[in-house]
PDB file of C-alpha atoms in Angstrom:
ATOM      1  CA  MET A   1      32.661 108.290  -6.652  1.00  0.00           C
ATOM      2  CA  GLU A   2      35.624 107.288  -8.809  1.00  0.00           C
ATOM      3  CA  THR A   3      34.591 107.041 -12.477  1.00  0.00           C
ATOM      4  CA  ARG A   4      37.943 105.987 -13.921  1.00  0.00           C
ATOM      5  CA  ARG A   5      40.008 102.840 -14.012  1.00  0.00           C
ATOM      6  CA  MET A   6      43.371 101.829 -15.476  1.00  0.00           C
ATOM      7  CA  CYS A   7      43.886  99.963 -18.742  1.00  0.00           C
ATOM      8  CA  PRO A   8      45.734  96.705 -17.959  1.00  0.00           C
ATOM      9  CA  GLN A   9      47.775  97.016 -21.175  1.00  0.00           C
ATOM     10  CA  CYS A  10      48.936 100.647 -21.508  1.00  0.00           C
ATOM     11  CA  ARG A  11      47.945 101.716 -17.953  1.00  0.00           C
ATOM     12  CA  ALA A  12      46.192 104.853 -19.167  1.00  0.00           C
ATOM     13  CA  PHE A  13      43.140 106.136 -17.299  1.00  0.00           C
ATOM     14  CA  ILE A  14      39.872 105.186 -18.993  1.00  0.00           C
ATOM     15  CA  LYS A  15      36.210 105.210 -18.040  1.00  0.00           C
ATOM     16  CA  LYS A  16      34.797 102.313 -16.044  1.00  0.00           C
ATOM     17  CA  SER A  17      32.214 101.804 -18.778  1.00  0.00           C
ATOM     18  CA  ASP A  18      34.834 101.400 -21.528  1.00  0.00           C
ATOM     19  CA  ARG A  19      35.140  97.887 -22.883  1.00  0.00           C
ATOM     20  CA  VAL A  20      37.917  98.819 -25.340  1.00  0.00           C
ATOM     21  CA  CYS A  21      40.755 101.143 -24.354  1.00  0.00           C
ATOM     22  CA  PRO A  22      40.556 104.283 -26.544  1.00  0.00           C
ATOM     23  CA  TYR A  23      44.341 104.657 -26.409  1.00  0.00           C
ATOM     24  CA  CYS A  24      45.738 101.196 -27.206  1.00  0.00           C
ATOM     25  CA  GLU A  25      42.498  99.540 -28.420  1.00  0.00           C
ATOM     26  CA  THR A  26      42.899  96.629 -26.013  1.00  0.00           C
ATOM     27  CA  GLU A  27      39.736  94.844 -24.915  1.00  0.00           C
ATOM     28  CA  VAL A  28      39.129  95.570 -21.235  1.00  0.00           C
ATOM     29  CA  GLY A  29      37.339  93.145 -18.943  1.00  0.00           C
ATOM     30  CA  PRO A  30      35.415  93.893 -15.745  1.00  0.00           C
ATOM     31  CA  ARG A  31      37.280  94.918 -12.606  1.00  0.00           C
ATOM     32  CA  ALA A  32      38.553  92.143 -10.371  1.00  0.00           C
ATOM     33  CA  VAL A  33      36.018  92.939  -7.659  1.00  0.00           C
ATOM     34  CA  ASP A  34      33.147  92.813 -10.169  1.00  0.00           C
ATOM     35  CA  TRP A  35      33.881  89.189 -11.027  1.00  0.00           C
ATOM     36  CA  ARG A  36      32.767  88.138  -7.576  1.00  0.00           C
ATOM     37  CA  ARG A  37      29.623  90.258  -7.529  1.00  0.00           C
ATOM     38  CA  ARG A  38      28.004  87.840  -9.935  1.00  0.00           C
ATOM     39  CA  GLN A  39      27.654  85.243  -7.193  1.00  0.00           C
ATOM     40  CA  GLU A  40      27.796  85.030  -3.441  1.00  0.00           C
ATOM     41  CA  VAL A  41      30.966  83.781  -1.754  1.00  0.00           C
ATOM     42  CA  ILE A  42      30.240  81.076   0.831  1.00  0.00           C
ATOM     43  CA  ALA A  43      26.623  82.188   1.111  1.00  0.00           C
ATOM     44  CA  GLY A  44      27.712  85.773   1.743  1.00  0.00           C
ATOM     45  CA  ILE A  45      29.578  84.958   4.968  1.00  0.00           C
ATOM     46  CA  ILE A  46      32.906  86.292   3.678  1.00  0.00           C
ATOM     47  CA  PRO A  47      32.827  89.678   1.874  1.00  0.00           C
ATOM     48  CA  HIS A  48      33.680  89.273  -1.800  1.00  0.00           C
ATOM     49  CA  ALA A  49      36.033  92.267  -1.758  1.00  0.00           C
ATOM     50  CA  ARG A  50      38.397  90.602   0.726  1.00  0.00           C
ATOM     51  CA  PHE A  51      37.797  86.864   0.362  1.00  0.00           C
ATOM     52  CA  THR A  52      41.473  85.961  -0.097  1.00  0.00           C
ATOM     53  CA  THR A  53      42.477  88.372   2.662  1.00  0.00           C
ATOM     54  CA  THR A  54      39.996  86.770   5.047  1.00  0.00           C
ATOM     55  CA  ILE A  55      41.295  83.276   4.282  1.00  0.00           C
ATOM     56  CA  ILE A  56      44.866  84.386   5.065  1.00  0.00           C
ATOM     57  CA  LEU A  57      43.694  85.946   8.328  1.00  0.00           C
ATOM     58  CA  LEU A  58      41.843  82.769   9.332  1.00  0.00           C
ATOM     59  CA  VAL A  59      44.934  80.652   8.651  1.00  0.00           C
ATOM     60  CA  ASN A  60      47.080  83.061  10.676  1.00  0.00           C
ATOM     61  CA  PHE A  61      44.761  83.016  13.689  1.00  0.00           C
ATOM     62  CA  GLY A  62      44.289  79.250  13.480  1.00  0.00           C
ATOM     63  CA  LEU A  63      48.032  78.718  13.561  1.00  0.00           C
ATOM     64  CA  TYR A  64      48.422  81.212  16.390  1.00  0.00           C
ATOM     65  CA  ALA A  65      45.899  79.254  18.433  1.00  0.00           C
ATOM     66  CA  ALA A  66      47.900  76.070  17.755  1.00  0.00           C
ATOM     67  CA  LEU A  67      51.128  77.832  18.710  1.00  0.00           C
ATOM     68  CA  MET A  68      49.591  79.171  21.908  1.00  0.00           C
ATOM     69  CA  LEU A  69      48.270  75.770  22.980  1.00  0.00           C
ATOM     70  CA  SER A  70      51.572  74.047  22.226  1.00  0.00           C
ATOM     71  CA  SER A  71      53.553  76.717  24.059  1.00  0.00           C
ATOM     72  CA  MET A  72      51.286  76.592  27.095  1.00  0.00           C
ATOM     73  CA  ARG A  73      51.387  72.781  27.144  1.00  0.00           C
ATOM     74  CA  ALA A  74      55.168  72.944  27.216  1.00  0.00           C
ATOM     75  CA  GLY A  75      54.960  75.435  30.067  1.00  0.00           C
ATOM     76  CA  GLU A  76      57.144  77.919  28.196  1.00  0.00           C
ATOM     77  CA  GLY A  77      54.662  80.489  26.887  1.00  0.00           C
ATOM     78  CA  ALA A  78      53.347  83.530  28.735  1.00  0.00           C
ATOM     79  CA  LEU A  79      49.653  82.624  28.502  1.00  0.00           C
ATOM     80  CA  VAL A  80      48.333  83.977  25.168  1.00  0.00           C
ATOM     81  CA  THR A  81      50.672  86.939  24.796  1.00  0.00           C
ATOM     82  CA  ASP A  82      54.007  85.375  23.794  1.00  0.00           C
ATOM     83  CA  ILE A  83      55.161  82.216  22.044  1.00  0.00           C
ATOM     84  CA  ASP A  84      58.450  80.648  23.059  1.00  0.00           C
ATOM     85  CA  LEU A  85      61.243  80.246  20.510  1.00  0.00           C
ATOM     86  CA  HIS A  86      61.270  76.429  20.697  1.00  0.00           C
ATOM     87  CA  THR A  87      57.606  76.304  19.653  1.00  0.00           C
ATOM     88  CA  LEU A  88      58.109  78.825  16.849  1.00  0.00           C
ATOM     89  CA  PHE A  89      61.009  76.789  15.481  1.00  0.00           C
ATOM     90  CA  ALA A  90      59.017  73.563  15.716  1.00  0.00           C
ATOM     91  CA  PHE A  91      56.118  75.089  13.766  1.00  0.00           C
ATOM     92  CA  GLY A  92      58.290  76.346  10.902  1.00  0.00           C
ATOM     93  CA  ALA A  93      59.895  79.685  11.754  1.00  0.00           C
ATOM     94  CA  LYS A  94      62.603  80.937   9.434  1.00  0.00           C
ATOM     95  CA  HIS A  95      66.022  79.700  10.540  1.00  0.00           C
ATOM     96  CA  ARG A  96      69.067  79.983   8.294  1.00  0.00           C
ATOM     97  CA  GLU A  97      70.786  76.729   9.218  1.00  0.00           C
ATOM     98  CA  ALA A  98      67.566  74.707   8.988  1.00  0.00           C
ATOM     99  CA  ILE A  99      66.822  76.167   5.548  1.00  0.00           C
ATOM    100  CA  LEU A 100      70.344  75.404   4.330  1.00  0.00           C
ATOM    101  CA  LEU A 101      69.859  71.821   5.525  1.00  0.00           C
ATOM    102  CA  GLY A 102      66.903  71.459   3.148  1.00  0.00           C
ATOM    103  CA  GLN A 103      63.903  72.775   5.081  1.00  0.00           C
ATOM    104  CA  TRP A 104      62.950  75.200   2.284  1.00  0.00           C
ATOM    105  CA  TRP A 105      59.344  75.216   3.429  1.00  0.00           C
ATOM    106  CA  ARG A 106      60.281  77.489   6.337  1.00  0.00           C
ATOM    107  CA  LEU A 107      60.474  80.360   3.829  1.00  0.00           C
ATOM    108  CA  ILE A 108      56.698  79.943   3.443  1.00  0.00           C
ATOM    109  CA  THR A 109      55.422  78.740   6.811  1.00  0.00           C
ATOM    110  CA  ALA A 110      57.256  81.537   8.639  1.00  0.00           C
ATOM    111  CA  GLY A 111      54.955  84.050   6.961  1.00  0.00           C
ATOM    112  CA  PHE A 112      51.896  82.583   8.680  1.00  0.00           C
ATOM    113  CA  LEU A 113      53.335  82.421  12.215  1.00  0.00           C
ATOM    114  CA  HIS A 114      53.441  85.159  14.847  1.00  0.00           C
ATOM    115  CA  GLY A 115      55.446  85.477  18.026  1.00  0.00           C
ATOM    116  CA  GLY A 116      52.864  87.170  20.220  1.00  0.00           C
ATOM    117  CA  LEU A 117      49.367  88.559  20.536  1.00  0.00           C
ATOM    118  CA  LEU A 118      50.361  92.159  19.745  1.00  0.00           C
ATOM    119  CA  HIS A 119      52.355  90.909  16.753  1.00  0.00           C
ATOM    120  CA  ILE A 120      49.426  89.118  15.132  1.00  0.00           C
ATOM    121  CA  LEU A 121      46.914  91.854  15.974  1.00  0.00           C
ATOM    122  CA  MET A 122      49.036  94.579  14.383  1.00  0.00           C
ATOM    123  CA  ASN A 123      49.722  92.544  11.255  1.00  0.00           C
ATOM    124  CA  SER A 124      46.080  91.494  10.981  1.00  0.00           C
ATOM    125  CA  TRP A 125      44.870  95.071  11.287  1.00  0.00           C
ATOM    126  CA  CYS A 126      47.166  96.138   8.440  1.00  0.00           C
ATOM    127  CA  LEU A 127      46.329  93.108   6.308  1.00  0.00           C
ATOM    128  CA  PHE A 128      42.571  93.563   6.738  1.00  0.00           C
ATOM    129  CA  ASP A 129      42.701  97.054   5.219  1.00  0.00           C
ATOM    130  CA  LEU A 130      45.578  96.739   2.765  1.00  0.00           C
ATOM    131  CA  GLY A 131      44.637  93.269   1.556  1.00  0.00           C
ATOM    132  CA  ALA A 132      41.164  94.388   0.522  1.00  0.00           C
ATOM    133  CA  VAL A 133      42.600  97.245  -1.568  1.00  0.00           C
ATOM    134  CA  VAL A 134      45.146  95.013  -3.300  1.00  0.00           C
ATOM    135  CA  GLU A 135      42.590  92.258  -3.867  1.00  0.00           C
ATOM    136  CA  GLU A 136      40.110  94.665  -5.438  1.00  0.00           C
ATOM    137  CA  THR A 137      42.785  96.304  -7.568  1.00  0.00           C
ATOM    138  CA  TYR A 138      44.817  93.318  -8.742  1.00  0.00           C
ATOM    139  CA  GLY A 139      42.327  90.495  -8.343  1.00  0.00           C
ATOM    140  CA  ALA A 140      42.634  87.400  -6.167  1.00  0.00           C
ATOM    141  CA  ALA A 141      45.047  85.495  -8.435  1.00  0.00           C
ATOM    142  CA  ARG A 142      47.594  88.295  -8.679  1.00  0.00           C
ATOM    143  CA  MET A 143      47.283  89.059  -4.979  1.00  0.00           C
ATOM    144  CA  VAL A 144      48.054  85.429  -4.078  1.00  0.00           C
ATOM    145  CA  VAL A 145      51.161  85.475  -6.286  1.00  0.00           C
ATOM    146  CA  ILE A 146      52.304  88.842  -4.914  1.00  0.00           C
ATOM    147  CA  TYR A 147      51.823  87.766  -1.305  1.00  0.00           C
ATOM    148  CA  PHE A 148      53.496  84.377  -1.852  1.00  0.00           C
ATOM    149  CA  VAL A 149      56.543  85.693  -3.718  1.00  0.00           C
ATOM    150  CA  ALA A 150      56.986  88.555  -1.239  1.00  0.00           C
ATOM    151  CA  THR A 151      56.843  86.131   1.685  1.00  0.00           C
ATOM    152  CA  VAL A 152      59.375  83.720   0.165  1.00  0.00           C
ATOM    153  CA  LEU A 153      61.837  86.368  -1.023  1.00  0.00           C
ATOM    154  CA  GLY A 154      61.351  88.384   2.148  1.00  0.00           C
ATOM    155  CA  PHE A 155      62.380  85.476   4.354  1.00  0.00           C
ATOM    156  CA  ALA A 156      65.113  84.511   1.884  1.00  0.00           C
ATOM    157  CA  ALA A 157      66.557  88.009   2.403  1.00  0.00           C
ATOM    158  CA  SER A 158      66.135  87.554   6.151  1.00  0.00           C
ATOM    159  CA  ALA A 159      67.925  84.192   6.053  1.00  0.00           C
ATOM    160  CA  TRP A 160      70.798  85.760   4.122  1.00  0.00           C
ATOM    161  CA  TRP A 161      71.098  88.698   6.546  1.00  0.00           C
ATOM    162  CA  LEU A 162      70.110  87.181   9.909  1.00  0.00           C
ATOM    163  CA  THR A 163      70.887  83.794  11.423  1.00  0.00           C
ATOM    164  CA  GLY A 164      68.145  83.664  14.062  1.00  0.00           C
ATOM    165  CA  LEU A 165      64.445  82.920  14.044  1.00  0.00           C
ATOM    166  CA  SER A 166      61.991  85.176  12.259  1.00  0.00           C
ATOM    167  CA  VAL A 167      58.218  84.970  11.718  1.00  0.00           C
ATOM    168  CA  GLY A 168      55.315  87.159  10.700  1.00  0.00           C
ATOM    169  CA  ALA A 169      53.042  88.265   7.884  1.00  0.00           C
ATOM    170  CA  SER A 170      54.891  91.549   7.468  1.00  0.00           C
ATOM    171  CA  ALA A 171      57.070  90.292   4.591  1.00  0.00           C
ATOM    172  CA  GLY A 172      53.889  89.602   2.633  1.00  0.00           C
ATOM    173  CA  LEU A 173      52.387  92.886   3.839  1.00  0.00           C
ATOM    174  CA  PHE A 174      55.373  94.854   2.568  1.00  0.00           C
ATOM    175  CA  GLY A 175      54.954  92.971  -0.696  1.00  0.00           C
ATOM    176  CA  LEU A 176      51.389  94.283  -0.965  1.00  0.00           C
ATOM    177  CA  ILE A 177      52.666  97.797  -0.253  1.00  0.00           C
ATOM    178  CA  GLY A 178      55.287  97.382  -2.968  1.00  0.00           C
ATOM    179  CA  ALA A 179      52.627  96.234  -5.428  1.00  0.00           C
ATOM    180  CA  MET A 180      50.555  99.351  -4.752  1.00  0.00           C
ATOM    181  CA  ILE A 181      53.628 101.552  -5.207  1.00  0.00           C
ATOM    182  CA  ALA A 182      54.181  99.884  -8.597  1.00  0.00           C
ATOM    183  CA  LEU A 183      50.662 100.842  -9.686  1.00  0.00           C
ATOM    184  CA  ARG A 184      50.619 104.244 -11.352  1.00  0.00           C
ATOM    185  CA  SER A 185      46.926 104.781 -10.695  1.00  0.00           C
ATOM    186  CA  ALA A 186      47.355 104.302  -6.919  1.00  0.00           C
ATOM    187  CA  PRO A 187      48.206 107.128  -4.494  1.00  0.00           C
ATOM    188  CA  ARG A 188      51.890 106.201  -4.474  1.00  0.00           C
ATOM    189  CA  GLY A 189      52.830 108.787  -1.884  1.00  0.00           C
ATOM    190  CA  LEU A 190      50.575 107.140   0.693  1.00  0.00           C
ATOM    191  CA  TYR A 191      52.106 103.689   0.231  1.00  0.00           C
ATOM    192  CA  VAL A 192      55.659 105.045   0.091  1.00  0.00           C
ATOM    193  CA  ARG A 193      55.017 106.660   3.472  1.00  0.00           C
ATOM    194  CA  TRP A 194      53.640 103.362   4.807  1.00  0.00           C
ATOM    195  CA  ALA A 195      56.827 101.611   3.707  1.00  0.00           C
ATOM    196  CA  ILE A 196      59.055 104.293   5.230  1.00  0.00           C
ATOM    197  CA  TYR A 197      57.150 104.296   8.534  1.00  0.00           C
ATOM    198  CA  GLY A 198      57.337 100.505   8.721  1.00  0.00           C
ATOM    199  CA  LEU A 199      61.070 100.449   8.055  1.00  0.00           C
ATOM    200  CA  ILE A 200      61.736 103.224  10.580  1.00  0.00           C
ATOM    201  CA  LEU A 201      59.705 101.300  13.154  1.00  0.00           C
ATOM    202  CA  GLY A 202      62.038  98.383  12.564  1.00  0.00           C
ATOM    203  CA  LEU A 203      65.006 100.508  13.631  1.00  0.00           C
ATOM    204  CA  LEU A 204      63.605 101.208  17.095  1.00  0.00           C
ATOM    205  CA  PRO A 205      65.448  99.310  19.847  1.00  0.00           C
ATOM    206  CA  GLY A 206      63.753  96.461  21.652  1.00  0.00           C
ATOM    207  CA  LEU A 207      61.145  95.639  19.005  1.00  0.00           C
ATOM    208  CA  HIS A 208      63.107  92.832  17.272  1.00  0.00           C
ATOM    209  CA  VAL A 209      61.699  93.754  13.839  1.00  0.00           C
ATOM    210  CA  ASP A 210      63.115  91.955  10.786  1.00  0.00           C
ATOM    211  CA  ASN A 211      63.761  94.771   8.306  1.00  0.00           C
ATOM    212  CA  ALA A 212      65.604  92.393   5.963  1.00  0.00           C
ATOM    213  CA  ALA A 213      62.337  90.498   5.438  1.00  0.00           C
ATOM    214  CA  HIS A 214      60.506  93.805   5.004  1.00  0.00           C
ATOM    215  CA  LEU A 215      62.903  95.068   2.345  1.00  0.00           C
ATOM    216  CA  GLY A 216      62.912  91.732   0.526  1.00  0.00           C
ATOM    217  CA  GLY A 217      59.117  91.602   0.554  1.00  0.00           C
ATOM    218  CA  LEU A 218      58.825  95.225  -0.579  1.00  0.00           C
ATOM    219  CA  ALA A 219      61.143  94.687  -3.552  1.00  0.00           C
ATOM    220  CA  ALA A 220      59.430  91.422  -4.519  1.00  0.00           C
ATOM    221  CA  GLY A 221      55.957  92.932  -4.306  1.00  0.00           C
ATOM    222  CA  PHE A 222      56.996  95.910  -6.417  1.00  0.00           C
ATOM    223  CA  GLY A 223      58.504  93.646  -9.063  1.00  0.00           C
ATOM    224  CA  VAL A 224      55.528  91.299  -9.318  1.00  0.00           C
ATOM    225  CA  GLY A 225      53.038  94.179  -9.192  1.00  0.00           C
ATOM    226  CA  TYR A 226      54.882  96.042 -11.944  1.00  0.00           C
ATOM    227  CA  LEU A 227      54.875  92.958 -14.176  1.00  0.00           C
ATOM    228  CA  ALA A 228      51.325  91.938 -13.334  1.00  0.00           C
ATOM    229  CA  GLY A 229      49.330  95.082 -13.986  1.00  0.00           C
ATOM    230  CA  THR A 230      45.600  94.990 -13.331  1.00  0.00           C
ATOM    231  CA  PRO A 231      43.298  92.244 -14.666  1.00  0.00           C
ATOM    232  CA  GLY A 232      42.236  92.299 -18.301  1.00  0.00           C
ATOM    233  CA  VAL A 233      39.719  90.068 -20.068  1.00  0.00           C
ATOM    234  CA  ARG A 234      38.985  87.192 -17.711  1.00  0.00           C
ATOM    235  CA  LYS A 235      39.146  84.380 -20.291  1.00  0.00           C
ATOM    236  CA  SER A 236      42.336  85.617 -21.914  1.00  0.00           C
ATOM    237  CA  THR A 237      45.528  83.551 -21.907  1.00  0.00           C
ATOM    238  CA  GLY A 238      47.200  86.014 -19.584  1.00  0.00           C
ATOM    239  CA  GLU A 239      44.470  85.709 -16.951  1.00  0.00           C
ATOM    240  CA  ARG A 240      44.570  81.915 -17.178  1.00  0.00           C
ATOM    241  CA  LEU A 241      48.325  82.016 -16.565  1.00  0.00           C
ATOM    242  CA  TRP A 242      47.897  84.206 -13.466  1.00  0.00           C
ATOM    243  CA  ARG A 243      45.246  81.863 -12.092  1.00  0.00           C
ATOM    244  CA  ALA A 244      47.523  78.887 -12.783  1.00  0.00           C
ATOM    245  CA  ALA A 245      50.378  80.671 -11.000  1.00  0.00           C
ATOM    246  CA  ALA A 246      48.099  81.329  -8.023  1.00  0.00           C
ATOM    247  CA  TYR A 247      47.168  77.636  -7.849  1.00  0.00           C
ATOM    248  CA  VAL A 248      50.879  76.720  -7.876  1.00  0.00           C
ATOM    249  CA  CYS A 249      51.499  79.148  -4.990  1.00  0.00           C
ATOM    250  CA  ILE A 250      48.593  77.670  -3.017  1.00  0.00           C
ATOM    251  CA  ALA A 251      49.826  74.120  -3.695  1.00  0.00           C
ATOM    252  CA  LEU A 252      53.360  74.993  -2.547  1.00  0.00           C
ATOM    253  CA  THR A 253      51.943  76.602   0.586  1.00  0.00           C
ATOM    254  CA  ALA A 254      49.895  73.493   1.347  1.00  0.00           C
ATOM    255  CA  LEU A 255      52.954  71.292   0.725  1.00  0.00           C
ATOM    256  CA  SER A 256      54.981  73.468   3.080  1.00  0.00           C
ATOM    257  CA  PHE A 257      52.476  72.959   5.875  1.00  0.00           C
ATOM    258  CA  VAL A 258      52.475  69.214   5.220  1.00  0.00           C
ATOM    259  CA  ASN A 259      56.273  69.218   5.548  1.00  0.00           C
ATOM    260  CA  MET A 260      55.990  71.304   8.695  1.00  0.00           C
ATOM    261  CA  TYR A 261      53.512  68.844  10.198  1.00  0.00           C
ATOM    262  CA  LEU A 262      55.652  65.837   9.287  1.00  0.00           C
ATOM    263  CA  TRP A 263      58.750  67.442  10.782  1.00  0.00           C
ATOM    264  CA  LEU A 264      56.787  68.501  13.854  1.00  0.00           C
ATOM    265  CA  THR A 265      55.478  64.985  14.481  1.00  0.00           C
ATOM    266  CA  THR A 266      58.441  62.866  13.381  1.00  0.00           C
ATOM    267  CA  GLY A 267      61.474  65.159  13.260  1.00  0.00           C
ATOM    268  CA  PRO A 268      64.024  65.857  15.995  1.00  0.00           C
ATOM    269  CA  ARG A 269      62.738  67.556  19.109  1.00  0.00           C
TER     270      ARG A 269
END
């Protein structure tokens, strides 16, 4: 069992029992995962170690169900396995011209949409494992900010590089990988290999993988993770700022889906 943790200030290895870092004398709070052990989350239905991850997965699958039904109703989808491009665009896929015309919310909504059953299953499998590690290491607030910024900047990079449609959680996933690479206490080699394998996969013909979004998300996640560090004392000013930033990200995500719904119901067909 691991008996060490990382100081959020100087990032030196200290004992889990230390409440003051012996190197920089900074007060050290409990680990992010320990904050949730003090109370059950939704009566214990959702595991505390991956609460935020589970919420993202539920949103992704809920939207995929809506995409599937809309695509099948239009007679353009292949049952549950593929979503047609018209439906993806209508639900908020990244599209350069639409974004330049003011539909900024596509940079966010695109990260919660998937083009097919295999697409969402692969991303969900990766997110289920990786999200829990990032959430336990960085805490829910930092994870939300990392995932949000990586998604936005990932699809911004995609919009700059590619004109067509693009969707998927992989921009946010690469952001989580980047955040773990930025953490000195993490097994960097493992996450560097994950990033390399993912980018190489994107070079294979016929897969239609958006490596621009992957690279943008990876860089964004590394930058935010490097600046964020791991949680310190929960009631400190720094922790309050990260929670406030997470609330802003959640509010912008909700606003994006409102804009998507309004455009879907009243915009051009």
